[in-house]
JSON list of C-alpha atoms and ligand atoms in Angstrom, two decimals:
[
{"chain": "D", "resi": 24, "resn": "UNK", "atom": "CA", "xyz": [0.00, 0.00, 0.00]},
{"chain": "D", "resi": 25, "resn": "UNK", "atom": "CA", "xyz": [1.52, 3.32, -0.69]},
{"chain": "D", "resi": 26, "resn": "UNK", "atom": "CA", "xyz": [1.10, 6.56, 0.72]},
{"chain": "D", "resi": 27, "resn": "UNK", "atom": "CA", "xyz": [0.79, 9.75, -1.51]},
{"chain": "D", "resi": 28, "resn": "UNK", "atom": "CA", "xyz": [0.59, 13.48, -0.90]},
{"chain": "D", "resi": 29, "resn": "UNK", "atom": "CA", "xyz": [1.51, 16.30, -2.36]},
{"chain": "D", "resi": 30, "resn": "UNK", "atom": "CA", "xyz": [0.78, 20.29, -1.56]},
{"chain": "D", "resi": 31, "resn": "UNK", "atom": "CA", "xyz": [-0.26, 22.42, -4.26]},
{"chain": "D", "resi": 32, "resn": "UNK", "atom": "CA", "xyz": [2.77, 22.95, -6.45]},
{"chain": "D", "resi": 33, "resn": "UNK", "atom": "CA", "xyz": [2.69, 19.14, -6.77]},
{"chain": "D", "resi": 34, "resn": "UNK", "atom": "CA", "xyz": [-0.50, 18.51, -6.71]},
{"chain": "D", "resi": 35, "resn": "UNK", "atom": "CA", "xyz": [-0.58, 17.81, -10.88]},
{"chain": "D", "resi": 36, "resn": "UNK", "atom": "CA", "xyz": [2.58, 15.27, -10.51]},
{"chain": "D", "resi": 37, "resn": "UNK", "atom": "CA", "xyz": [0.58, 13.87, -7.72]},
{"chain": "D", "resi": 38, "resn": "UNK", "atom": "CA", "xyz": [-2.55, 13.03, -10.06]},
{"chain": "D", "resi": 39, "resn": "UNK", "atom": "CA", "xyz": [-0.13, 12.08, -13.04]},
{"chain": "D", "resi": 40, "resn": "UNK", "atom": "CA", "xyz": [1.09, 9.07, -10.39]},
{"chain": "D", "resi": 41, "resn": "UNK", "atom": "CA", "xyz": [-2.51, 8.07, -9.09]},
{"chain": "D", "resi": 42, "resn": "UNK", "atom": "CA", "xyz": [-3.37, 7.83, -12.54]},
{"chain": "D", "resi": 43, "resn": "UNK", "atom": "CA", "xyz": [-0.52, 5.61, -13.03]},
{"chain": "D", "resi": 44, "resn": "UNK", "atom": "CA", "xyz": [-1.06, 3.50, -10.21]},
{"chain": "D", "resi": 45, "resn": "UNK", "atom": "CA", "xyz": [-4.95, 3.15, -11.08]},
{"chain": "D", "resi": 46, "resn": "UNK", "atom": "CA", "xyz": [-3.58, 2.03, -14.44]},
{"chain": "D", "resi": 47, "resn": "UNK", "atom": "CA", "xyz": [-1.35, -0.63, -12.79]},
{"chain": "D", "resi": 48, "resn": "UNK", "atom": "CA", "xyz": [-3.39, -1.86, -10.13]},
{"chain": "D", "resi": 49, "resn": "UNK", "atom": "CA", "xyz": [-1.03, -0.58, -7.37]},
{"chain": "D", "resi": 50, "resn": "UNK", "atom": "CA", "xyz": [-3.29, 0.03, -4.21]},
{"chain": "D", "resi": 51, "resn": "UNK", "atom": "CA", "xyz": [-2.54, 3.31, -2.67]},
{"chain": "D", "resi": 52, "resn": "UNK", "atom": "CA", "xyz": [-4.09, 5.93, 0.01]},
{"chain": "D", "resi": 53, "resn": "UNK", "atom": "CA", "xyz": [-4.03, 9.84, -1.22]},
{"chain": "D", "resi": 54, "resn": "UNK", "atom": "CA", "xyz": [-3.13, 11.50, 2.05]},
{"chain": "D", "resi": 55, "resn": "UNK", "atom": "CA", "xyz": [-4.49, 15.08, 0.00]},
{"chain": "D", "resi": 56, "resn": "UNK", "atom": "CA", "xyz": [-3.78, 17.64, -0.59]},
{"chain": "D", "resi": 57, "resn": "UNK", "atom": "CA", "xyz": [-7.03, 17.57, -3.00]},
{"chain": "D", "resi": 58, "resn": "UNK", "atom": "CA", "xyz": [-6.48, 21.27, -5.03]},
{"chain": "D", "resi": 59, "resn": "UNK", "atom": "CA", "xyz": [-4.23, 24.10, -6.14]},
{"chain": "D", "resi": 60, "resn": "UNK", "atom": "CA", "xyz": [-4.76, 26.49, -3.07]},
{"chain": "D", "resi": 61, "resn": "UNK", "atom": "CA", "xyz": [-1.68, 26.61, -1.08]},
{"chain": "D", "resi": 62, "resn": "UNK", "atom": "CA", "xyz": [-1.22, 24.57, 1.70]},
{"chain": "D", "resi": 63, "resn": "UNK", "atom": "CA", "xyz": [2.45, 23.62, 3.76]},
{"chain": "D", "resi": 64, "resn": "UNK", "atom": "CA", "xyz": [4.16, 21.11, 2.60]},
{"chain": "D", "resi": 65, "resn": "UNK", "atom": "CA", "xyz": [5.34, 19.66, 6.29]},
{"chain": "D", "resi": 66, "resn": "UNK", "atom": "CA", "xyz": [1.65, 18.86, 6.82]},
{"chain": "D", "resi": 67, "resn": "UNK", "atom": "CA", "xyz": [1.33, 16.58, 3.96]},
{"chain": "D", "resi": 68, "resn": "UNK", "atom": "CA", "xyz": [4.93, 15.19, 4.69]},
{"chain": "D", "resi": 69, "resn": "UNK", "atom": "CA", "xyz": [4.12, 14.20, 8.29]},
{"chain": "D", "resi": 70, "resn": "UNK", "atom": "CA", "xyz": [0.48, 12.47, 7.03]},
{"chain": "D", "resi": 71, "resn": "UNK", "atom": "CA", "xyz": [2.32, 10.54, 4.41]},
{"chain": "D", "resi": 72, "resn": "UNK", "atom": "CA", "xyz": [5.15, 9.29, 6.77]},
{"chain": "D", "resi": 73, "resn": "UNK", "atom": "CA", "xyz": [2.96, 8.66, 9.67]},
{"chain": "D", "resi": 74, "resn": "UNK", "atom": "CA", "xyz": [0.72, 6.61, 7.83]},
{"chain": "D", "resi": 75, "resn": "UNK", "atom": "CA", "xyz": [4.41, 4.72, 6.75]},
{"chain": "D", "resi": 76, "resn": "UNK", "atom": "CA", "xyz": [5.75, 4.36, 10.46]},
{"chain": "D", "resi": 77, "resn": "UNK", "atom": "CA", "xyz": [2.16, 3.28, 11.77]},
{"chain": "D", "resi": 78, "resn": "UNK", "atom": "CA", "xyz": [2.39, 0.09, 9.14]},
{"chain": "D", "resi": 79, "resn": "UNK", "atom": "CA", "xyz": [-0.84, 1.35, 7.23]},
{"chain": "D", "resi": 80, "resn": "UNK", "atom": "CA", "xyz": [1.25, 2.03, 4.56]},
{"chain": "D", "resi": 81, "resn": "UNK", "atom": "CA", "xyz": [4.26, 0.64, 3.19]},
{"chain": "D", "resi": 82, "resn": "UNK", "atom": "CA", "xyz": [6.08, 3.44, 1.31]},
{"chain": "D", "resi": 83, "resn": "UNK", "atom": "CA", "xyz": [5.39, 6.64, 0.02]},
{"chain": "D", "resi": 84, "resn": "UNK", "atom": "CA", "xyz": [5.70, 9.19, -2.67]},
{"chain": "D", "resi": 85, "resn": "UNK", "atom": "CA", "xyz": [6.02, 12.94, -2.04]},
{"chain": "D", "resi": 86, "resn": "UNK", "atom": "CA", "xyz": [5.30, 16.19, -4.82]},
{"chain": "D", "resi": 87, "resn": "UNK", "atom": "CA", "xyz": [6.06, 19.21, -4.22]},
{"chain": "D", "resi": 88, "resn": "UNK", "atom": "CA", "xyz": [7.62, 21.70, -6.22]},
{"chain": "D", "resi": 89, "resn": "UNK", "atom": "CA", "xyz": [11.08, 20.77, -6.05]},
{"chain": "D", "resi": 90, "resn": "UNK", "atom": "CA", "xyz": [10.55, 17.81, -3.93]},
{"chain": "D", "resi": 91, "resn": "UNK", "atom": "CA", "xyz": [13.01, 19.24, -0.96]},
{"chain": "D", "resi": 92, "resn": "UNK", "atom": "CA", "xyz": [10.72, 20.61, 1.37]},
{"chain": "D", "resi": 93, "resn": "UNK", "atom": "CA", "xyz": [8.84, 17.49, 1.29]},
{"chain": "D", "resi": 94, "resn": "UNK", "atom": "CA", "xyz": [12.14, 15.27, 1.67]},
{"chain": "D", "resi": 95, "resn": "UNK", "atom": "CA", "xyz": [13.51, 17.76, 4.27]},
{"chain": "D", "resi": 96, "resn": "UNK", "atom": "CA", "xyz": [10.45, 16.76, 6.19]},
{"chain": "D", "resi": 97, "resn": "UNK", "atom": "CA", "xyz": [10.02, 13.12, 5.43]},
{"chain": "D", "resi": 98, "resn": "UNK", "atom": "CA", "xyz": [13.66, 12.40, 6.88]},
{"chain": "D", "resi": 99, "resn": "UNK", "atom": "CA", "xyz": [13.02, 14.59, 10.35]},
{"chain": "D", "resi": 100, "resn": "UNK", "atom": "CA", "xyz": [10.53, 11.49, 11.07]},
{"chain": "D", "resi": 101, "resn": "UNK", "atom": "CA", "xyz": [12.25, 8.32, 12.93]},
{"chain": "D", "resi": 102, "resn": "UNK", "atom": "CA", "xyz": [11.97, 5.53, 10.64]},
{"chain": "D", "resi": 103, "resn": "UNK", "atom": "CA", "xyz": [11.84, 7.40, 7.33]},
{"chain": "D", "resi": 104, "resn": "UNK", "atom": "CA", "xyz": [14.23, 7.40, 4.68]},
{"chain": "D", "resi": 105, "resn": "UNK", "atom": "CA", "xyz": [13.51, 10.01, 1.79]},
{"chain": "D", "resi": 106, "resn": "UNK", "atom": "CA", "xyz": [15.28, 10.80, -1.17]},
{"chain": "D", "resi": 107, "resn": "UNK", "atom": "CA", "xyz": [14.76, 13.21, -3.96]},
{"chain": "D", "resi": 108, "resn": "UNK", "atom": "CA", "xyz": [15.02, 11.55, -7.39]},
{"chain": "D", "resi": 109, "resn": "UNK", "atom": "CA", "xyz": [14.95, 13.16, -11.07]},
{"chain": "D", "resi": 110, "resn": "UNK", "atom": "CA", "xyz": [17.31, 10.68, -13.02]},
{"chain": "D", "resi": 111, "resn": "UNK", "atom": "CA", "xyz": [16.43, 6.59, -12.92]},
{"chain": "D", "resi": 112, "resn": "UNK", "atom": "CA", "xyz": [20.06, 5.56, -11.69]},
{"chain": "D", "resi": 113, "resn": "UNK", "atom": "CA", "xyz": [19.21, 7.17, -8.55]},
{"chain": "D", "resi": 114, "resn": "UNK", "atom": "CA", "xyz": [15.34, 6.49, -8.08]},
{"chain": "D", "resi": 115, "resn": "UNK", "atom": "CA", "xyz": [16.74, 2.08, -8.77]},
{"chain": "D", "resi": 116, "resn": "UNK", "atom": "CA", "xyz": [19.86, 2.74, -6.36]},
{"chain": "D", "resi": 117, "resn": "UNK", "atom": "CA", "xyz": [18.00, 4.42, -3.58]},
{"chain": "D", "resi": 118, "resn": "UNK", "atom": "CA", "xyz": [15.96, 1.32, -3.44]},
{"chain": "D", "resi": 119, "resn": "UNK", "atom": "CA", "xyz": [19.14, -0.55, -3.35]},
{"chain": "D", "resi": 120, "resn": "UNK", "atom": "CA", "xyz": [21.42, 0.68, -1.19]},
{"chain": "D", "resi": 121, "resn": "UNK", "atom": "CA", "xyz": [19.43, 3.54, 0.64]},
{"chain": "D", "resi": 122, "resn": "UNK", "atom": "CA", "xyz": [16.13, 1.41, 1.14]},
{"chain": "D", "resi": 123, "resn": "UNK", "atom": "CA", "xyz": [14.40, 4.44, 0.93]},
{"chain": "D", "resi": 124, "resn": "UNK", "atom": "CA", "xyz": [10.46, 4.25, 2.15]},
{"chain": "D", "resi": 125, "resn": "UNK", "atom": "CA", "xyz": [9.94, 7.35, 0.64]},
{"chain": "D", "resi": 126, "resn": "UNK", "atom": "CA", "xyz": [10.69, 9.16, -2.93]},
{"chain": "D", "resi": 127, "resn": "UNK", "atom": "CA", "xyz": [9.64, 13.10, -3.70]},
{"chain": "D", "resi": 128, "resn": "UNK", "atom": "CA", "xyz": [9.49, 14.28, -6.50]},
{"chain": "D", "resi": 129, "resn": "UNK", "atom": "CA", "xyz": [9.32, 18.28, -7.64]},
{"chain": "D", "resi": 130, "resn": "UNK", "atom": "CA", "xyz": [6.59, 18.94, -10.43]},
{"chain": "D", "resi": 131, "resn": "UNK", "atom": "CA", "xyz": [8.23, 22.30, -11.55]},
{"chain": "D", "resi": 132, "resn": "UNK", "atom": "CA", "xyz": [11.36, 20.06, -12.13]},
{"chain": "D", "resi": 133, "resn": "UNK", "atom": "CA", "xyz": [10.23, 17.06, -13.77]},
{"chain": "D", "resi": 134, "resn": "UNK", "atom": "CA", "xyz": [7.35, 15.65, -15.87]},
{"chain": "D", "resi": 135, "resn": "UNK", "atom": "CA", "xyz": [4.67, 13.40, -15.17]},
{"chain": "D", "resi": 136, "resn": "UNK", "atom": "CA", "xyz": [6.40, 10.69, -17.85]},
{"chain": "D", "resi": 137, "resn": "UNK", "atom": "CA", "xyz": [9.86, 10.56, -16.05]},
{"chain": "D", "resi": 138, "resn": "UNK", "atom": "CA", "xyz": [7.81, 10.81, -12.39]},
{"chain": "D", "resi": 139, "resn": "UNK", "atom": "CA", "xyz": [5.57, 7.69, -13.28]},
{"chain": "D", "resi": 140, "resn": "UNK", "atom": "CA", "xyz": [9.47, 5.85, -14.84]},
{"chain": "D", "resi": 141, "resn": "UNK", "atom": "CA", "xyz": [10.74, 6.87, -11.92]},
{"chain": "D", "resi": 142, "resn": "UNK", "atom": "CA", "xyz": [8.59, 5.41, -9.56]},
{"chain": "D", "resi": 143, "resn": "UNK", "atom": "CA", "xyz": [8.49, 2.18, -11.44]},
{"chain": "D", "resi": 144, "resn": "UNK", "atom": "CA", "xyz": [12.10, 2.22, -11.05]},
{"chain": "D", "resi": 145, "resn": "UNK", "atom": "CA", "xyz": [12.43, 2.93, -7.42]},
{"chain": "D", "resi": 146, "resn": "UNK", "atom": "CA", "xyz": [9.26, 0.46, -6.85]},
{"chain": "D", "resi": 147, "resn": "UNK", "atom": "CA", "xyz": [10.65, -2.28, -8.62]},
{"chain": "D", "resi": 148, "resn": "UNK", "atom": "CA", "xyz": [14.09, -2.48, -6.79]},
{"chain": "D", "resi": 149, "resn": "UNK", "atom": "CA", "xyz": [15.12, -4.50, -4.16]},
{"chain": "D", "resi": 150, "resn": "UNK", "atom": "CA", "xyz": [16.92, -3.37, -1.32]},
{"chain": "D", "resi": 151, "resn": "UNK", "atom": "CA", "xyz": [21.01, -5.38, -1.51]},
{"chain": "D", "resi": 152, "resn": "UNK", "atom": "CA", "xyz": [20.94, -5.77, 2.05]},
{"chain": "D", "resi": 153, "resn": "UNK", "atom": "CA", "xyz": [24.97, -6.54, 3.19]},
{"chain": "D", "resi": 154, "resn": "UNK", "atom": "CA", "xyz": [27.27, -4.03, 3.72]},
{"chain": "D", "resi": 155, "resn": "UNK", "atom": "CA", "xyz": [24.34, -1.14, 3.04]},
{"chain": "D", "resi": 156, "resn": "UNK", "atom": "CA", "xyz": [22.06, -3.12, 5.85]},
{"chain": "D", "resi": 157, "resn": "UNK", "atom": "CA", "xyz": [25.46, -2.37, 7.54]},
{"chain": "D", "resi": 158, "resn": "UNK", "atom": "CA", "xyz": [25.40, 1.53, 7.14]},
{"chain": "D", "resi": 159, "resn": "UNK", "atom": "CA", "xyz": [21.26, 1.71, 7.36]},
{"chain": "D", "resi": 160, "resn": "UNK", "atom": "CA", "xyz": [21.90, 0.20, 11.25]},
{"chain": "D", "resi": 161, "resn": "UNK", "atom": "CA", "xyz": [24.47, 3.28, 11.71]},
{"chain": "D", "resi": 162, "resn": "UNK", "atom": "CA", "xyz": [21.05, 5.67, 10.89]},
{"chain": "D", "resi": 163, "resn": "UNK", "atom": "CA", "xyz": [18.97, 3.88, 13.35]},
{"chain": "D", "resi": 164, "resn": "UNK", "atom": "CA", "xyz": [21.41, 4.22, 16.18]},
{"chain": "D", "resi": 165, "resn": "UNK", "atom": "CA", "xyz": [21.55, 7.54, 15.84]},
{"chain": "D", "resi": 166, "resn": "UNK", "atom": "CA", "xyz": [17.93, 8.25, 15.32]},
{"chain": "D", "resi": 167, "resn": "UNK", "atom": "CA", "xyz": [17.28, 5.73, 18.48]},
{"chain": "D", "resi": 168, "resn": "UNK", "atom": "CA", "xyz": [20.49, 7.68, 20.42]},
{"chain": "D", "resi": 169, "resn": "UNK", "atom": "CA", "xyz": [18.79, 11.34, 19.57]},
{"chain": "D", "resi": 170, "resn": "UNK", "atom": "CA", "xyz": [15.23, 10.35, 19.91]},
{"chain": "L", "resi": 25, "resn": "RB5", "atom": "C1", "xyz": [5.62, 25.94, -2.84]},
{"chain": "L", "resi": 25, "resn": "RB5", "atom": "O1", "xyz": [5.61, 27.17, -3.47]},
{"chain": "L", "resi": 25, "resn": "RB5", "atom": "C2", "xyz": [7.00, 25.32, -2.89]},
{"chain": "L", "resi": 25, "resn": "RB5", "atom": "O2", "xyz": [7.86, 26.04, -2.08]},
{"chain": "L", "resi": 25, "resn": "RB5", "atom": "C3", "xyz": [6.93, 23.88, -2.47]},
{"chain": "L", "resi": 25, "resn": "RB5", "atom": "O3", "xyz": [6.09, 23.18, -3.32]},
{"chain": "L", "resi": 25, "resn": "RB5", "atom": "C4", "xyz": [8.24, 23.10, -2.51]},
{"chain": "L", "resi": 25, "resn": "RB5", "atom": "O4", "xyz": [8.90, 23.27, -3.72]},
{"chain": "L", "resi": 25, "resn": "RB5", "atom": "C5", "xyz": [9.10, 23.24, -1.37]},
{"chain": "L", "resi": 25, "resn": "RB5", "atom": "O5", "xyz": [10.16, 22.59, -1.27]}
]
């Protein structure tokens, strides 16, 4: 199940991706926001990545305009790994070495034909595990450390 939001300068990626998960059969819950009015970004962050560390979700995807308010957001909450993607090699290798739960995305940056590649990419990864399992434990001792 995957989490979406968006706030209003992503809120056109964010219906490009529903459309594309409708399309594809990939169950997901739209966390809003639901038009162009501007709204703050950090609210739609936190409902998307609570809904992730809760377990009612099992990743997420973030739009914004850039994608780096949303990701500055995302990775503030324990448990969450975010990254900002715009080029495949990254949205496959976050999935692989980061095991990212989240990926935002900026609609004034991209288009909605990379976003939807993109998030095929990143989706259809699997995490390596090994020596990146390694380096993920290093993050969650410092998140449980600085709690
Ligand atoms: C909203 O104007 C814009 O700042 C926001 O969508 C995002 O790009 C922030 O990172």
């Amino acid at each position: 199940m995957i989490a979406i939001g968006c706030d209003h300068g992503g809120y056109n990626l964010k219906n490009a991706l529903i459309e594309h998960f409708k399309k594809n059969n990939i169950e997901y819950i739209d966390f809003g926001c639901f038009s162009q009015e501007s709204v703050d970004y950090p609210d739609y962050a936190l409902k998307v990545c609570e809904a992730i560390v809760k377990g009612e979700c099992d990743c997420g995807v973030l739009c914004c305009g850039t994608g780096i308010g949303m990701s500055i957001m995302a990775n503030k909450v324990k448990g969450i790994r975010a990254a900002v993607v715009e080029n495949t090699f990254s949205a496959r290798y976050t999935k692989m070495h980061n095991n990212t739960n989240v990926i935002c995305m900026g609609e004034r940056v991209i288009g909605s034909g990379l976003a939807t590649m993109l998030f095929d990419e990143w989706y259809n990864a699997k995490f390596e595990g090994g020596r990146h399992e390694n380096r993920i434990n290093i993050i969650k001792e410092y998140e449980e450390k600085n709690r």
